[in-house]
Short mmCIF file of C-alpha atoms and ligand atoms in Angstrom, two decimals:
data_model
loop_
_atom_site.label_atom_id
_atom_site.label_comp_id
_atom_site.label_asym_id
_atom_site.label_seq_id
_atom_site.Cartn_x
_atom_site.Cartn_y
_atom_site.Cartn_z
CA UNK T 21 3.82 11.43 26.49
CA UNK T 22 1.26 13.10 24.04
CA UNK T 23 0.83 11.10 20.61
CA UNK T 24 2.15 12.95 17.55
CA UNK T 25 0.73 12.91 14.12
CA UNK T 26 2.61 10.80 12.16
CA UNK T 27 2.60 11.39 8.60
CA UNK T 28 5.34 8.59 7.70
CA UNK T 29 5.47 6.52 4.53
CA UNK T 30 5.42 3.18 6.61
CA UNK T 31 5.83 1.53 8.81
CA UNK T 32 3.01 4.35 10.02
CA UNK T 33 -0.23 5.18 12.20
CA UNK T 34 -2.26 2.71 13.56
CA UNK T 35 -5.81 3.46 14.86
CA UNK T 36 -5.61 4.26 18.24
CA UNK T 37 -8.79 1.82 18.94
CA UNK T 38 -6.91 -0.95 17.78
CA UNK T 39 -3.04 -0.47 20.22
CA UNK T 40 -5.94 0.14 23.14
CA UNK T 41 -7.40 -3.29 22.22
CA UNK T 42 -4.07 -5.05 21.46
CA UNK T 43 -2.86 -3.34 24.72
CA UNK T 44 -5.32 -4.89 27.22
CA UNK T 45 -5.02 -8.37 25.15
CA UNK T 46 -1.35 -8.31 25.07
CA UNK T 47 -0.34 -10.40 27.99
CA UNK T 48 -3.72 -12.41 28.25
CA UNK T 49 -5.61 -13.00 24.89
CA UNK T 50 -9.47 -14.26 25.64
CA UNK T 51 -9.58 -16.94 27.80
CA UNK T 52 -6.52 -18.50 26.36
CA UNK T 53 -3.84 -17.68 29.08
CA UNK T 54 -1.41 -16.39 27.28
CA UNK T 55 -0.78 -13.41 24.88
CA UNK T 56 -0.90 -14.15 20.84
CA UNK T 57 2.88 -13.98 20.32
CA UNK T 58 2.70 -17.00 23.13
CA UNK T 59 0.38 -19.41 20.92
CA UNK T 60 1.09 -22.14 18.55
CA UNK T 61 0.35 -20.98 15.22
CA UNK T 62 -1.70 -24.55 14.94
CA UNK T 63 -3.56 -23.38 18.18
CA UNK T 64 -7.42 -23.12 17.87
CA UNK T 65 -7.27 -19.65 18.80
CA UNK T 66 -4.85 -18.54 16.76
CA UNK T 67 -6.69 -20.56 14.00
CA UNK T 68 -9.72 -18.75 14.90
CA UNK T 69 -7.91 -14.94 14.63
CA UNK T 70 -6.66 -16.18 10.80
CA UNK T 71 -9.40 -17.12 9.73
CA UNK T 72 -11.49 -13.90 11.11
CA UNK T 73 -8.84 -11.81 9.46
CA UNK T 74 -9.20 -13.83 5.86
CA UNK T 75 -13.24 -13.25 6.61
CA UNK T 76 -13.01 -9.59 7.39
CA UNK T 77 -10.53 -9.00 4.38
CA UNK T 78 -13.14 -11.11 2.29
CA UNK T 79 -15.84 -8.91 3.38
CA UNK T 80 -14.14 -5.59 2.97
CA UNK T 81 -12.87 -6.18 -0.26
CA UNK T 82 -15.64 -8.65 -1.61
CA UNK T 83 -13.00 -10.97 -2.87
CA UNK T 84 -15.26 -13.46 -5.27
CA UNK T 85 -14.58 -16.94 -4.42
CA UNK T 86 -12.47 -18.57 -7.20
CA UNK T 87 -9.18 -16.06 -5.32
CA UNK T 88 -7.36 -17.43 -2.39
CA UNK T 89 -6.10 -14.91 0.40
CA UNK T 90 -2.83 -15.68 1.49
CA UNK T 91 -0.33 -14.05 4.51
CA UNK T 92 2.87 -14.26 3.75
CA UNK T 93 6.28 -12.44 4.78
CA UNK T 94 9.01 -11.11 3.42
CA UNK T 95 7.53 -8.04 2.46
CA UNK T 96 5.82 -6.15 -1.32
CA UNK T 97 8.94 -6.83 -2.36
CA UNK T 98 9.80 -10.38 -1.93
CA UNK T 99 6.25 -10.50 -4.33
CA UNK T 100 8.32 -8.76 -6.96
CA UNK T 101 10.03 -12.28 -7.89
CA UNK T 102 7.24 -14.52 -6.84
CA UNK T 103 4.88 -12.46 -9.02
CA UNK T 104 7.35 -13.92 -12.20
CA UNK T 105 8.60 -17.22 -10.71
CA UNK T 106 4.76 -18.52 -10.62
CA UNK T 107 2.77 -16.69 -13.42
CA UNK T 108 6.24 -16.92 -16.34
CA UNK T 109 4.46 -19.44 -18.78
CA UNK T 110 5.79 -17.32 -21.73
CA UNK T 111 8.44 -15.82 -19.32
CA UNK T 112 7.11 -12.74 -20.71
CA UNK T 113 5.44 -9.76 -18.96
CA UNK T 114 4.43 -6.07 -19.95
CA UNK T 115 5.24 -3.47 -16.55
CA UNK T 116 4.18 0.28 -16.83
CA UNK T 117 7.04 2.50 -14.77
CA UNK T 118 5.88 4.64 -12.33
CA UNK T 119 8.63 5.29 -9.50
CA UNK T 120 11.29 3.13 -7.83
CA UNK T 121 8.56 0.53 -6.69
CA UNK T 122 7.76 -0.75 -10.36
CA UNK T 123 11.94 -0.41 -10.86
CA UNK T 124 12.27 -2.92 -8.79
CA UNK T 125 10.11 -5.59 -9.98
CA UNK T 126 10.90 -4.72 -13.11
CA UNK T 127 14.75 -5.74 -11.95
CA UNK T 128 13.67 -8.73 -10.05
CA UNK T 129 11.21 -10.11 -12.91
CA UNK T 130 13.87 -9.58 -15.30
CA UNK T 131 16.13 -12.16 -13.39
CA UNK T 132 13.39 -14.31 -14.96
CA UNK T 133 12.43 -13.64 -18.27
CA UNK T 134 11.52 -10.85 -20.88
CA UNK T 135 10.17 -7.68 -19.60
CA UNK T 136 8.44 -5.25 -21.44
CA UNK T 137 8.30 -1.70 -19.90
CA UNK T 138 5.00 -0.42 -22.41
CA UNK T 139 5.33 3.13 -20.70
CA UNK T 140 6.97 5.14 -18.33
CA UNK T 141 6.59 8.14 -16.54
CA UNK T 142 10.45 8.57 -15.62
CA UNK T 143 11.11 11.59 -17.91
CA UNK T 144 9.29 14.18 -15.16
CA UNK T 145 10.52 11.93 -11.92
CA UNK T 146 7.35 9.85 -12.08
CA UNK T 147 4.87 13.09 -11.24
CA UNK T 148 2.05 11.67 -13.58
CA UNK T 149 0.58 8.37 -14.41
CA UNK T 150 1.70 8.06 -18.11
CA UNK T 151 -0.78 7.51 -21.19
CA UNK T 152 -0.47 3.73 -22.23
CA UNK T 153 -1.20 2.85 -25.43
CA UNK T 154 -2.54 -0.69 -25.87
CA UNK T 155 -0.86 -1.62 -29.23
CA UNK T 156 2.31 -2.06 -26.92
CA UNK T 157 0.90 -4.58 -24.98
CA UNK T 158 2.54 -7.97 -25.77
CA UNK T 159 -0.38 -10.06 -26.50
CA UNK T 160 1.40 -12.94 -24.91
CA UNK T 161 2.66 -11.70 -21.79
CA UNK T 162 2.03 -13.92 -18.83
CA UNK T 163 0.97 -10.51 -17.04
CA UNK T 164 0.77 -7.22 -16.91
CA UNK T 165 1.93 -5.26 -14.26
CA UNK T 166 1.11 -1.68 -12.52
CA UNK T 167 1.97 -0.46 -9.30
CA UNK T 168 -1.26 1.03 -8.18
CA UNK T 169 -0.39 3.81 -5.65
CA UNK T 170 2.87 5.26 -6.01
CA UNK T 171 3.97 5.97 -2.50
CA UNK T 172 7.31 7.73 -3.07
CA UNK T 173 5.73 10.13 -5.79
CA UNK T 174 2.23 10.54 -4.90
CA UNK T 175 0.38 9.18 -8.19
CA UNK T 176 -2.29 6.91 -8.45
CA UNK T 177 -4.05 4.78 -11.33
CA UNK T 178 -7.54 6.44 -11.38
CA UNK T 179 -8.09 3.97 -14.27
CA UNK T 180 -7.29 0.96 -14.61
CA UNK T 181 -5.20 -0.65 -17.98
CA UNK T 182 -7.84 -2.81 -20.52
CA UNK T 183 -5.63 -5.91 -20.83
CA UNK T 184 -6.23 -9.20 -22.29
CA UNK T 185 -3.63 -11.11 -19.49
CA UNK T 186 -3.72 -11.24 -16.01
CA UNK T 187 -3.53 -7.78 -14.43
CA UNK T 188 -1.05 -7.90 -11.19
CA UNK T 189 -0.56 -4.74 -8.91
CA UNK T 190 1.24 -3.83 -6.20
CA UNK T 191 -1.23 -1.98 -3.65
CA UNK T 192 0.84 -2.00 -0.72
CA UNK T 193 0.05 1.75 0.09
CA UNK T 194 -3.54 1.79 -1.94
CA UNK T 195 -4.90 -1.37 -0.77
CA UNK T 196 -8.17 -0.73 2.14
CA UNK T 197 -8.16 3.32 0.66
CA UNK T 198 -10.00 3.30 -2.17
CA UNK T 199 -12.47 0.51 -3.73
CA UNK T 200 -10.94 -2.11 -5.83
CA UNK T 201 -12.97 -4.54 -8.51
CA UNK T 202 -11.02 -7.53 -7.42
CA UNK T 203 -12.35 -9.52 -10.42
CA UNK T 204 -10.74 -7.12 -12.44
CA UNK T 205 -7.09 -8.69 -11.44
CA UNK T 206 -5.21 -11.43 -11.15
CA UNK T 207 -3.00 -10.91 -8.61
CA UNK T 208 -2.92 -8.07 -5.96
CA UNK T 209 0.07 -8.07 -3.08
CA UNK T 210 0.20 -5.37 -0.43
CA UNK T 211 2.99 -5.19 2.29
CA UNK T 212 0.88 -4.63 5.67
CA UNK T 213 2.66 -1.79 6.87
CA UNK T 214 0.47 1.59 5.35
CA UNK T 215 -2.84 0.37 5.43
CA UNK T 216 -3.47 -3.03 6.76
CA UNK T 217 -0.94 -3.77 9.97
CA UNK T 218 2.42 -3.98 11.12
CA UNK T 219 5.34 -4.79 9.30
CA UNK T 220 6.64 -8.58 8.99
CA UNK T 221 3.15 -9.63 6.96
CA UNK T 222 2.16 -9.45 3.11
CA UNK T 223 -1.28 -9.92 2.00
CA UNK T 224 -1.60 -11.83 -1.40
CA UNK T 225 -4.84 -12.42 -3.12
CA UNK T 226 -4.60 -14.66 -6.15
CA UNK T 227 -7.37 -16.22 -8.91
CA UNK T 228 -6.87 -19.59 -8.24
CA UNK T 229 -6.33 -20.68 -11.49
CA UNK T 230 -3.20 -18.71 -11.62
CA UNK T 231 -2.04 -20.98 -8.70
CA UNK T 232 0.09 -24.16 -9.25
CA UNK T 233 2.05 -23.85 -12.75
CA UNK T 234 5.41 -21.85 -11.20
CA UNK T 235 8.59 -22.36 -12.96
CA UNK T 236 10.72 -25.59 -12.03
CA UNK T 237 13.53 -23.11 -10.34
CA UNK T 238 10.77 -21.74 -8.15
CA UNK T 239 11.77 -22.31 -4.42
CA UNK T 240 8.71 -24.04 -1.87
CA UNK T 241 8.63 -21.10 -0.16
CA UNK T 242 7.67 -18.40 -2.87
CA UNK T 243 5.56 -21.15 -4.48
CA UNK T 244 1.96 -19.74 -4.08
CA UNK T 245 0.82 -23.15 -4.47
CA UNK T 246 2.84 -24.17 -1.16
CA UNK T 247 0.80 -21.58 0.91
CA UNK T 248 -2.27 -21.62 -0.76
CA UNK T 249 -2.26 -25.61 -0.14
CA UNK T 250 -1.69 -25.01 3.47
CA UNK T 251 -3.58 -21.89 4.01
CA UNK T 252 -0.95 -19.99 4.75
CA UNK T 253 0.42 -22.48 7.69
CA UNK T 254 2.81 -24.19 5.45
CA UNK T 255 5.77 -22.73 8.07
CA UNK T 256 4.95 -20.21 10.90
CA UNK T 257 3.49 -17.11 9.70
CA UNK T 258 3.71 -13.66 11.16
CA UNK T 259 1.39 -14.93 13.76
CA UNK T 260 1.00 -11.07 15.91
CA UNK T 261 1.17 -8.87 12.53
CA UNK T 262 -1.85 -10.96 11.42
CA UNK T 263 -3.82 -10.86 15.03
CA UNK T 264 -2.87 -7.03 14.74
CA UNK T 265 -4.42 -6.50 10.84
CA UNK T 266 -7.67 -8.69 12.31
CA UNK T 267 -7.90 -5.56 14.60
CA UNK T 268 -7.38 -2.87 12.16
CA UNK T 269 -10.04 -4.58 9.82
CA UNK T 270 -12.36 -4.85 12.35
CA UNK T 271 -12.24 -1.57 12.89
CA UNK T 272 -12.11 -0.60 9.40
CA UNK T 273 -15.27 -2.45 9.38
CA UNK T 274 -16.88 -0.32 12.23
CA UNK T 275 -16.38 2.78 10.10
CA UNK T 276 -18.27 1.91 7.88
CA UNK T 277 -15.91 -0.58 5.47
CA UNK T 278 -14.00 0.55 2.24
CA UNK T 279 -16.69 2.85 0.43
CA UNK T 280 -16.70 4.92 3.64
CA UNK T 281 -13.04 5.16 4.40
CA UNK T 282 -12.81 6.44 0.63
CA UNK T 283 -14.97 8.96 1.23
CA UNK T 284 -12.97 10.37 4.16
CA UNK T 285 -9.95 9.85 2.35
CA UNK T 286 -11.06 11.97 -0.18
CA UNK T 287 -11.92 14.47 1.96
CA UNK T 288 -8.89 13.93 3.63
CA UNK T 289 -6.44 15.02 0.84
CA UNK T 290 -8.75 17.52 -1.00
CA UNK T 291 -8.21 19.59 2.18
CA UNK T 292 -4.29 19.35 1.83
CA UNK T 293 -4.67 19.63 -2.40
CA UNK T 294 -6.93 22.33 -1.76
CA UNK T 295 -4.77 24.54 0.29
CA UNK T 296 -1.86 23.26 -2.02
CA UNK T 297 -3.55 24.53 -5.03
CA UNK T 298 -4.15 28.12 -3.16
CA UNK T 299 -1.24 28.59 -1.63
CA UNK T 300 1.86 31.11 -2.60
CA UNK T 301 4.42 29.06 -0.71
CA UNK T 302 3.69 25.50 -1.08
CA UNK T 303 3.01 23.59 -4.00
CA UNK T 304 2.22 20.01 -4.90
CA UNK T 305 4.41 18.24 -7.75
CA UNK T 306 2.02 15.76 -9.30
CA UNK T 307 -0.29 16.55 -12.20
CA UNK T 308 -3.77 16.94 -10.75
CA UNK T 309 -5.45 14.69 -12.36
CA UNK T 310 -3.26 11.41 -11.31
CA UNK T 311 -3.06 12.55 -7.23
CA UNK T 312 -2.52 9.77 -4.90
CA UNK T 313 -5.32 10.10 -1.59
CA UNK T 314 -2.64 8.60 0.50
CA UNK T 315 0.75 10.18 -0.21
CA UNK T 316 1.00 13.91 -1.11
CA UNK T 317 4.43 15.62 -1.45
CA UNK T 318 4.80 18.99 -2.00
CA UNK T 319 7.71 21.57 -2.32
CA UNK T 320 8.28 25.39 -1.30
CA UNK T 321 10.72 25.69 -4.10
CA UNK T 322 13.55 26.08 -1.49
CA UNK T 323 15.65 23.35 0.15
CA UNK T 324 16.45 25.32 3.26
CA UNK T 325 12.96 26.44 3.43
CA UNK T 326 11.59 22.97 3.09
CA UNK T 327 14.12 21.88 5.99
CA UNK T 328 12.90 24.82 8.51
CA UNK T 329 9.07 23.61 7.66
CA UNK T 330 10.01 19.86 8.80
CA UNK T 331 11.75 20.98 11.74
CA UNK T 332 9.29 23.06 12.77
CA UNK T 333 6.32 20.57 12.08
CA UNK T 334 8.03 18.06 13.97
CA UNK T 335 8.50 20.60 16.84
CA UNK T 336 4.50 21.18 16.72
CA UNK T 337 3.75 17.21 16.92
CA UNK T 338 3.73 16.80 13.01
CA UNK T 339 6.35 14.38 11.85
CA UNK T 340 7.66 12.56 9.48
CA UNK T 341 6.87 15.15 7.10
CA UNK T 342 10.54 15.14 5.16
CA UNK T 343 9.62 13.67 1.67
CA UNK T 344 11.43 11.22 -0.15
CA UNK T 345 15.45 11.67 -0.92
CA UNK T 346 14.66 11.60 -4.86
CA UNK T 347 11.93 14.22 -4.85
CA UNK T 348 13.07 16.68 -1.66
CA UNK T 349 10.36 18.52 -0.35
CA UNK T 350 7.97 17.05 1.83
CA UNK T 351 5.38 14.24 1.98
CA UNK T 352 2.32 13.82 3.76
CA UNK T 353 1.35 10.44 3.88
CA UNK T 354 -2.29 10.16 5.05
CA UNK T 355 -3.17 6.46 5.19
CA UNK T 356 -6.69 5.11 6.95
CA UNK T 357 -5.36 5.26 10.02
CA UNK T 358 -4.67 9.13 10.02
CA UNK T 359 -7.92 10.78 11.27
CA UNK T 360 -9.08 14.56 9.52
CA UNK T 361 -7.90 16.30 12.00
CA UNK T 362 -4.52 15.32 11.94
CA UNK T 363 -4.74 16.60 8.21
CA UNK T 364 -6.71 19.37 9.50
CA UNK T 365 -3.63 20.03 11.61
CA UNK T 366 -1.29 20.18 9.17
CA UNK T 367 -2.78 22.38 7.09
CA UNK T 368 -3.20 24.88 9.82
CA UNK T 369 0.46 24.71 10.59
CA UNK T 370 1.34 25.44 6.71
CA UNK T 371 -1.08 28.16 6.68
CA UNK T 372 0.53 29.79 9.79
CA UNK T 373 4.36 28.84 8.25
CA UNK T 374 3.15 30.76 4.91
CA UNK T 375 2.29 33.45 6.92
CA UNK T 376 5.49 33.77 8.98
CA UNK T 377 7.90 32.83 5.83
CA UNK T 378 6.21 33.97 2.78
CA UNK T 379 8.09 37.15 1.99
CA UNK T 380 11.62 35.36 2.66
C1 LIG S 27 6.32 0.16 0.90
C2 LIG S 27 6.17 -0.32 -0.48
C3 LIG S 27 6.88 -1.45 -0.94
C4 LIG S 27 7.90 -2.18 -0.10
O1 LIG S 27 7.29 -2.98 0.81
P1 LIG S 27 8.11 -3.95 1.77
O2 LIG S 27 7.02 -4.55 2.56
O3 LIG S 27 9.06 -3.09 2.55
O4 LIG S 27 8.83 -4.92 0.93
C5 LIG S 27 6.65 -1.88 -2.23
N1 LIG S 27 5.77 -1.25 -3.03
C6 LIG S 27 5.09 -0.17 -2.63
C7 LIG S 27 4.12 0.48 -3.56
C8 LIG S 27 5.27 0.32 -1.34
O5 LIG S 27 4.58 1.40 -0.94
#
């Protein structure tokens, strides 16, 4: 069977380079007999494939030395209570509200202390980043929190907030895109599953002073210190998801690293924007100047109109398309993974749905 482009929010594409490699390694992995779900997670080889994939990440991101890099599981959102259970000092921290992501550690670090929510974007369902205004920052929060890439509503932080505490983000669907001043945060946490691997892992990079003062309540396992002490072997980690994300970095590598996939990805969604902007069918719902390059919904104004478009996309090898239940519409999202032409291909298929449906 022919392979689709697949425009889901994640779990999503995967370079094709990287199943072909995975796929002649899978039941025999070098010269160790056996394939990497086989291997003791204390195996040298398996060693060997962590520590290349801490390396690579290192590399790509240029991490600076005093953060740790840490694979964990249970997901972006499991990080939504660590994040409060080891950085609460003051059990206070200030959030900014940008979709149902940042709702939900806003919930979780709530369970935890004071939260302070210093702007939100909820009033037009999250289509802009919203103005913040630093004399609401609490000048004793223990951090300050921003989901960087909005995936459901296709906004991004262009900018980031001046703060005077330990900036924390969620960039599971920004992280790899775009370059990132790591020294600029405190904590980052990305699920894998959009721009780094499979599902089942969660990349965490930390300053290190940050690590070891969680509260007493704080169970072993979301204790950063726990992992960080045993780098990241404290209890079996997601021992294929990380072999697979040491692929996709390689390869992410061989294109050239971050600053090059950032240029492609802004190429990427200026072709879909640009059509957007032009067009007298579609239209895209988030303010210009805060569009995600990774997620990019968009609306004909009509539900049943939006339904025939995702049927017939899907029919033409372009799926996933239907966007999120809270916005309607449709999404494309277009992370690393998806090459231009799959965007290229989309676009093509609006221009020829415009055509056939724009006098309905
Ligand atoms: C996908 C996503 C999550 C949820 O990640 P899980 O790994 O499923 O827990 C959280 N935040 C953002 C921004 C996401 O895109």
């Amino acid at each position: 069977m022919k392979r689709v482009y697949n425009f889901s929010a994640g779990p999503t594409s995967m370079p094709l380079p990287v199943l072909e490699k995975a796929g002649s390694e899978m039941a025999c992995y070098g010269n160790a007999g056996m394939s990497v779900m086989e291997m003791s997670h204390r195996s040298k080889a398996f060693l060997e494939i962590i520590q290349q994939a801490e390396n690579l990440l290192r590399d790509l991101m240029r991490i600076p030395e005093n953060y740790r890099v840490l694979f964990l599981q249970g997901g972006a959102t499991t990080q939504f209570s660590m994040a409060p259970l080891n950085l609460f000092r003051n059990k206070k921290a200030d959030f900014v509200h940008t979709g149902q992501w940042s709702k939900k550690a806003i919930a979780e670090a709530k369970r935890f202390g004071n939260v302070n929510v210093v702007a939100s974007s909820e009033d037009k369902v999250f289509s802009y980043i919203p103005e913040l205004n630093p004399a609401t920052f609490s000048p004793d929060a223990d951090y300050f929190h921003i989901t960087l890439n909005n995936t459901i509503y296709g906004t991004r932080f262009t900018q980031l907030p001046k703060v005077s505490v330990p900036l924390v983000t969620d960039a599971s669907s920004g992280i790899l895109s775009e370059v990132y001043d790591v020294s600029k945060f405190g904590l980052i946490y990305a699920g894998a599953q959009k721009n780094i691997g499979p599902a089942g892992l969660c990349v965490v990079i930390i300053r290190e002073d940050l690590i070891g003062g969680a509260l007493d309540i704080c169970p072993t396992m979301l204790n950063y210190k726990t992992h960080a002490d045993e780098s990241s072997l404290y209890n079996t980690p997601p021992t294929f998801s990380i072999y697979i994300a040491k692929l996709v970095l390689e390869w992410l590598k061989e294109q050239g690293g971050v600053p090059a996939m950032q240029k492609i990805n802004e190429q990427k969604s200026a072709l879909l924007y640009d059509f957007l902007d032009d067009s007298i069918l579609f239209k895209g719902t988030v303010t210009p100047k805060d569009r995600s390059l990774m997620n990019i919904p968009f609306v004909t104004g009509d539900a049943a109109l939006d339904d025939k478009f995702v049927k017939e996309a899907t029919a033409a090898g372009l799926v996933n398309l239907k966007g999120h239940r809270t916005v309607g519409g449709m999404r494309a999202s277009i992370y690393n993974a998806m090459p231009v032409e799959g965007v290229a291909a989309l676009v093509d298929f609006m221009k020829k749905f415009e055509l056939e449906n724009k006098n309905k």
